[in-house]
Coordinates of C-alpha atoms in Angstrom, one line a residue:
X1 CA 139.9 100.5 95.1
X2 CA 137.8 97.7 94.7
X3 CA 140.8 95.7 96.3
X4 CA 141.1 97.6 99.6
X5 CA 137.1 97.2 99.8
X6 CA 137.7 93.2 100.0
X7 CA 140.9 93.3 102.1
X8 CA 138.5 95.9 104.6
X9 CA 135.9 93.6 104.7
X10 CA 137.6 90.5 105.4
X11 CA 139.7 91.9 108.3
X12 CA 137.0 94.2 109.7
X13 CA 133.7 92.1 108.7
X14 CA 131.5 94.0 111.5
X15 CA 131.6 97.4 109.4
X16 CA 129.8 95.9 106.7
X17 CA 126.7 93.6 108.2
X18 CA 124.9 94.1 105.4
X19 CA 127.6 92.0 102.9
X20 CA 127.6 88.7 105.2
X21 CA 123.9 89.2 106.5
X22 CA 122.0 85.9 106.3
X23 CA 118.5 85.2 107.3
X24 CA 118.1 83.6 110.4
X25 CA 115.1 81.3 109.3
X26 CA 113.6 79.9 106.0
X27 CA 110.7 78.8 105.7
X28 CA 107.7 78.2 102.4
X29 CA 104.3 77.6 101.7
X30 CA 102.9 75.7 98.9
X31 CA 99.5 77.2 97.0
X32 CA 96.9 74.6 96.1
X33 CA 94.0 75.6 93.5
X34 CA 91.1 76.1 96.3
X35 CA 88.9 73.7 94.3
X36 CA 90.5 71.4 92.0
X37 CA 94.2 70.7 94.4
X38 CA 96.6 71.4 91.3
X39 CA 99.4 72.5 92.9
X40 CA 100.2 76.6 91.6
X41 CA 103.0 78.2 93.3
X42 CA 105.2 78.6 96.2
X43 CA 106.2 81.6 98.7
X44 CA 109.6 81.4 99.5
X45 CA 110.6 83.2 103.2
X46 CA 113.9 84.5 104.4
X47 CA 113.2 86.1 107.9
X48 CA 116.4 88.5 108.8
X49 CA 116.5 89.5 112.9
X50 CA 118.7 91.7 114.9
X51 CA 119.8 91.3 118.5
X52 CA 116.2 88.7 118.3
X53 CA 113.8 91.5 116.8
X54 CA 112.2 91.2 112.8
X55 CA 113.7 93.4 110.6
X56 CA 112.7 92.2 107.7
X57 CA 111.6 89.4 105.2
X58 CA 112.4 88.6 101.8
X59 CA 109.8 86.2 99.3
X60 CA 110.7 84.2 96.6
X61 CA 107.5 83.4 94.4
X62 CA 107.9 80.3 92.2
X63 CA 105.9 78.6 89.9
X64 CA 104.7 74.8 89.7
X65 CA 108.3 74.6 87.7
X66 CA 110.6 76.0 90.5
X67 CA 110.9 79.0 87.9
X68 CA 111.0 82.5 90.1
X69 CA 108.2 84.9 89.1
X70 CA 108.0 87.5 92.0
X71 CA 109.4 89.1 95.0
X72 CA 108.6 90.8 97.9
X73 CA 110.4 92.7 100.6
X74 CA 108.4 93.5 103.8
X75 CA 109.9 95.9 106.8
X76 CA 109.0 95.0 110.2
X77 CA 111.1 97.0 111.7
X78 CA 108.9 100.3 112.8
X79 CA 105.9 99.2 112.8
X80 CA 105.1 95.3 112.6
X81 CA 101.4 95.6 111.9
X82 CA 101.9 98.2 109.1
X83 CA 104.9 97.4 107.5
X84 CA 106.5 98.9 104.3
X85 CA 106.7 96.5 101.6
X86 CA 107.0 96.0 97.6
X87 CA 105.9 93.2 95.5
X88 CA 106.8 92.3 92.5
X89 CA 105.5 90.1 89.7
X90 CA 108.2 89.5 86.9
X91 CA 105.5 88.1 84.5
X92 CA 102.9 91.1 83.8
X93 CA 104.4 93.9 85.9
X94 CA 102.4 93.9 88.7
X95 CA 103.5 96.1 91.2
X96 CA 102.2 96.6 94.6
X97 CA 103.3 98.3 97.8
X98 CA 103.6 101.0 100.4
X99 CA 106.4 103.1 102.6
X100 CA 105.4 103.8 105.6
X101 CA 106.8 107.1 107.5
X102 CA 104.9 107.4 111.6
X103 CA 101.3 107.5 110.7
X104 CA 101.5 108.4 107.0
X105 CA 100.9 105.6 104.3
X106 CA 102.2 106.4 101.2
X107 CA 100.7 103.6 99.0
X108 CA 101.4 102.7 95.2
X109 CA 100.9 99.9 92.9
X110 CA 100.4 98.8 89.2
X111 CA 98.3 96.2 87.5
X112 CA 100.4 95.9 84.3
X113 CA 103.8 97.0 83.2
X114 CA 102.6 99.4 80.9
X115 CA 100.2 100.6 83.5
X116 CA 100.6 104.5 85.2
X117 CA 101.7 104.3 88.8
X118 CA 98.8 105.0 91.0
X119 CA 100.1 106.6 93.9
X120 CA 98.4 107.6 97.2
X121 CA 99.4 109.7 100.5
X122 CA 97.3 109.4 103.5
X123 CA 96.6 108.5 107.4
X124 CA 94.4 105.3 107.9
X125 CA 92.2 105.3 110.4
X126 CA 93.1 102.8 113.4
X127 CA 93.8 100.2 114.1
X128 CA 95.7 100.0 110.8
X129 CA 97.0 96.3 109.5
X130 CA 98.7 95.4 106.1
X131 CA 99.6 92.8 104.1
X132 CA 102.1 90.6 106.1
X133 CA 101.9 92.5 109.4
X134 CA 98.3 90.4 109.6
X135 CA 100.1 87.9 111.1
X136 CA 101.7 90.2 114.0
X137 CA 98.0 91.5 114.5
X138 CA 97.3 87.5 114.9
X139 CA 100.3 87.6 117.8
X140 CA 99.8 90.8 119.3
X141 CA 96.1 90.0 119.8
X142 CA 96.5 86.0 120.4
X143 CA 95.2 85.9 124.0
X144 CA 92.0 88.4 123.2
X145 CA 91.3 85.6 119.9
X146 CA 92.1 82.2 121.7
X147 CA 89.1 83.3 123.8
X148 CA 87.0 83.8 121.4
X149 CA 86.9 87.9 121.0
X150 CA 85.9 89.6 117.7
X151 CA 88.6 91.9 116.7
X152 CA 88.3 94.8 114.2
X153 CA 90.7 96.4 112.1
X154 CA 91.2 98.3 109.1
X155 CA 93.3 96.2 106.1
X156 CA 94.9 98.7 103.8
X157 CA 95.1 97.6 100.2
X158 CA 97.4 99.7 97.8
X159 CA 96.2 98.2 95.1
X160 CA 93.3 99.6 95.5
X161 CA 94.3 102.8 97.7
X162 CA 92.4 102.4 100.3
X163 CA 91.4 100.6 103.7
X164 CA 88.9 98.3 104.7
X165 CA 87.3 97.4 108.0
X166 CA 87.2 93.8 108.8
X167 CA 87.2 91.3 111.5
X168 CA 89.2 88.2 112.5
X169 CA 87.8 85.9 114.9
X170 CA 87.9 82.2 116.3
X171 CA 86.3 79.2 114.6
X172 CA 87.3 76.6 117.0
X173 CA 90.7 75.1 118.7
X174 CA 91.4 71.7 116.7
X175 CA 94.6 70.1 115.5
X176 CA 96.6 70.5 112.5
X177 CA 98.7 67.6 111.6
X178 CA 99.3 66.5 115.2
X179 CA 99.6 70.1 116.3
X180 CA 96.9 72.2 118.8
X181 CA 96.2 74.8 116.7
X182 CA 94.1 77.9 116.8
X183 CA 91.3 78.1 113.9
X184 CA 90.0 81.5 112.8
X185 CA 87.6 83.4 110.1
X186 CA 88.8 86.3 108.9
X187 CA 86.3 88.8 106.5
X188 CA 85.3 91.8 105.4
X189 CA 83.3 93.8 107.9
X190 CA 80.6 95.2 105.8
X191 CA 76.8 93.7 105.3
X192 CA 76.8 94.1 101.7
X193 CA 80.3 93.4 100.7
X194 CA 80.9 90.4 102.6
X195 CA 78.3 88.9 100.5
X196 CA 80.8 89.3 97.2
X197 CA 84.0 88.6 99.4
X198 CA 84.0 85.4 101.3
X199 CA 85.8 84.9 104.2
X200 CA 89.5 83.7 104.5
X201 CA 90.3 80.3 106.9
X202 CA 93.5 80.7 108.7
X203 CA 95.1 77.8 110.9
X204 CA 97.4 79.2 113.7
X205 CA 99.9 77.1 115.6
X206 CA 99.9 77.0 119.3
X207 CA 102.9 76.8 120.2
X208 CA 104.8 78.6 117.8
X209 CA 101.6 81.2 117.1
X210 CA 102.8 81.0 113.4
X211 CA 100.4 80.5 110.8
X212 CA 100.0 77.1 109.1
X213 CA 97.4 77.0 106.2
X214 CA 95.9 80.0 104.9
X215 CA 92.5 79.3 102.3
X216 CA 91.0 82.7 100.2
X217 CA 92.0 84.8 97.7
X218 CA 95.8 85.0 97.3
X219 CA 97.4 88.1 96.6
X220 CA 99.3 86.4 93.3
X221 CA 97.4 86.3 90.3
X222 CA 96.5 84.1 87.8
X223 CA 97.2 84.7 84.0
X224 CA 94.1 87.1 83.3
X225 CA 95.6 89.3 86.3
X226 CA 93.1 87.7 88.4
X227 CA 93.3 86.7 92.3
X228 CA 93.8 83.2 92.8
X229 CA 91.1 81.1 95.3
X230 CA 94.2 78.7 97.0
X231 CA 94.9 76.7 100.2
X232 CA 98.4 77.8 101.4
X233 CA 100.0 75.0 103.2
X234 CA 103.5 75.9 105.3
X235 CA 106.5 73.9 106.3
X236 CA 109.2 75.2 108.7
X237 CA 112.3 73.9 109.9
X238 CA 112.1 72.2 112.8
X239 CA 114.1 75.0 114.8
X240 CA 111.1 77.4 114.4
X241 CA 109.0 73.9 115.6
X242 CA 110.3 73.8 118.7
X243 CA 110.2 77.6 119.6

């Protein structure tokens, strides 16, 4: 049996896409200690596309080491600003993520192996970004932010199972390593909790729209299952470059 499966997929190859898929783009960011440099991690990207559309993306988290200590898979495909994803950290059991089905959100997530699942069914209010669909809000909303508009949105967080409103905005136009790129501030849009939460610098590309350096609270933690404070700092190949 197993046989006739090889000798099917080598002459027809096109009935099974998924066995000789390959991403179309990789890409990684390094994560710097916010205050002291120390280099942390890394975020490893694999970016798969059909007929020139996102499907999906898969992350490879990596210590200081090279030694893999998390994953995440993030679907684009529906809905690019609330996509289902599912993170995984291999070293406490920290799990976090959210299917997505029209409007519904089913989120769940776990601090610790051990840990219950805590599991949550609901419609957020919109408009509704998560996790990496931030950066198609960023796109989809690029012309309204390069001039300097204030845009809203509620940022659902499974681990916490729940949304809240914030606001991304523009700092200033600058460069970035010889590129034009777009600055922004992006915080939590309440009076009282803003004050606990500081806001998160993110460096946009021009050209490419993609994001560059990210500084804030990372959604790995340290080893007391804490967020990290980092500046995320992201090399691409120079095919995505010149896009």
């Amino acid at each position: 049996m197993i046989r006739k499966i090889l000798i099917f997929a080598i002459v027809f190859p096109s009935f099974l896409p998924l066995w000789a898929e390959k991403p179309a783009y990789r890409y990684f960011g390094k994560a710097y200690d916010l205050q002291t440099g120390k280099y942390i991690y890394s975020d490893n990207h694999e970016e798969y596309y059909n007929n020139g559309k996102h499907q999906y993306s898969k992350i490879n988290y990596k210590d200081a080491s090279g030694k893999l200590f998390g994953t995440k898979r993030i679907d684009f495909s529906k809905n690019p600003e609330l996509p289902t994803f599912k993170t995984e950290d291999f070293r406490d059991g920290y799990l976090e993520g959210a299917d997505v089905s029209g409007t519904s959100v089913r989120l769940f997530a776990k601090r610790k192996k051990d840990d219950d699942l805590m599991e949550k069914t609901y419609t957020p209010k919109t408009p509704a970004v998560m996790d990496g669909g931030f950066d198609y809000f960023v796109r989809n909303h690029w012309d309204e932010l390069s001039k300097g508009d204030r845009k809203r949105f509620h940022f659902v967080t499974p681990i916490q199972l729940d949304d809240y409103l914030f606001a991304v905005e523009k700092i200033k136009d600058g460069e970035w390593k010889g590129r034009k790129a777009l600055f922004l501030k992006l915080e939590i849009d309440n009076f009282v909790l803003k004050r606990i939460v500081k806001p998160f610098l993110l460096v946009y590309d021009y050209q490419t729209r993609r994001i560059l350096q990210f500084d804030g609270l990372s959604n790995i933690n340290d080893e007391n299952g804490k967020s990290l404070k980092v500046k995320i700092v992201y090399d691409y190949p120079k095919e995505i470059l010149e896009n």
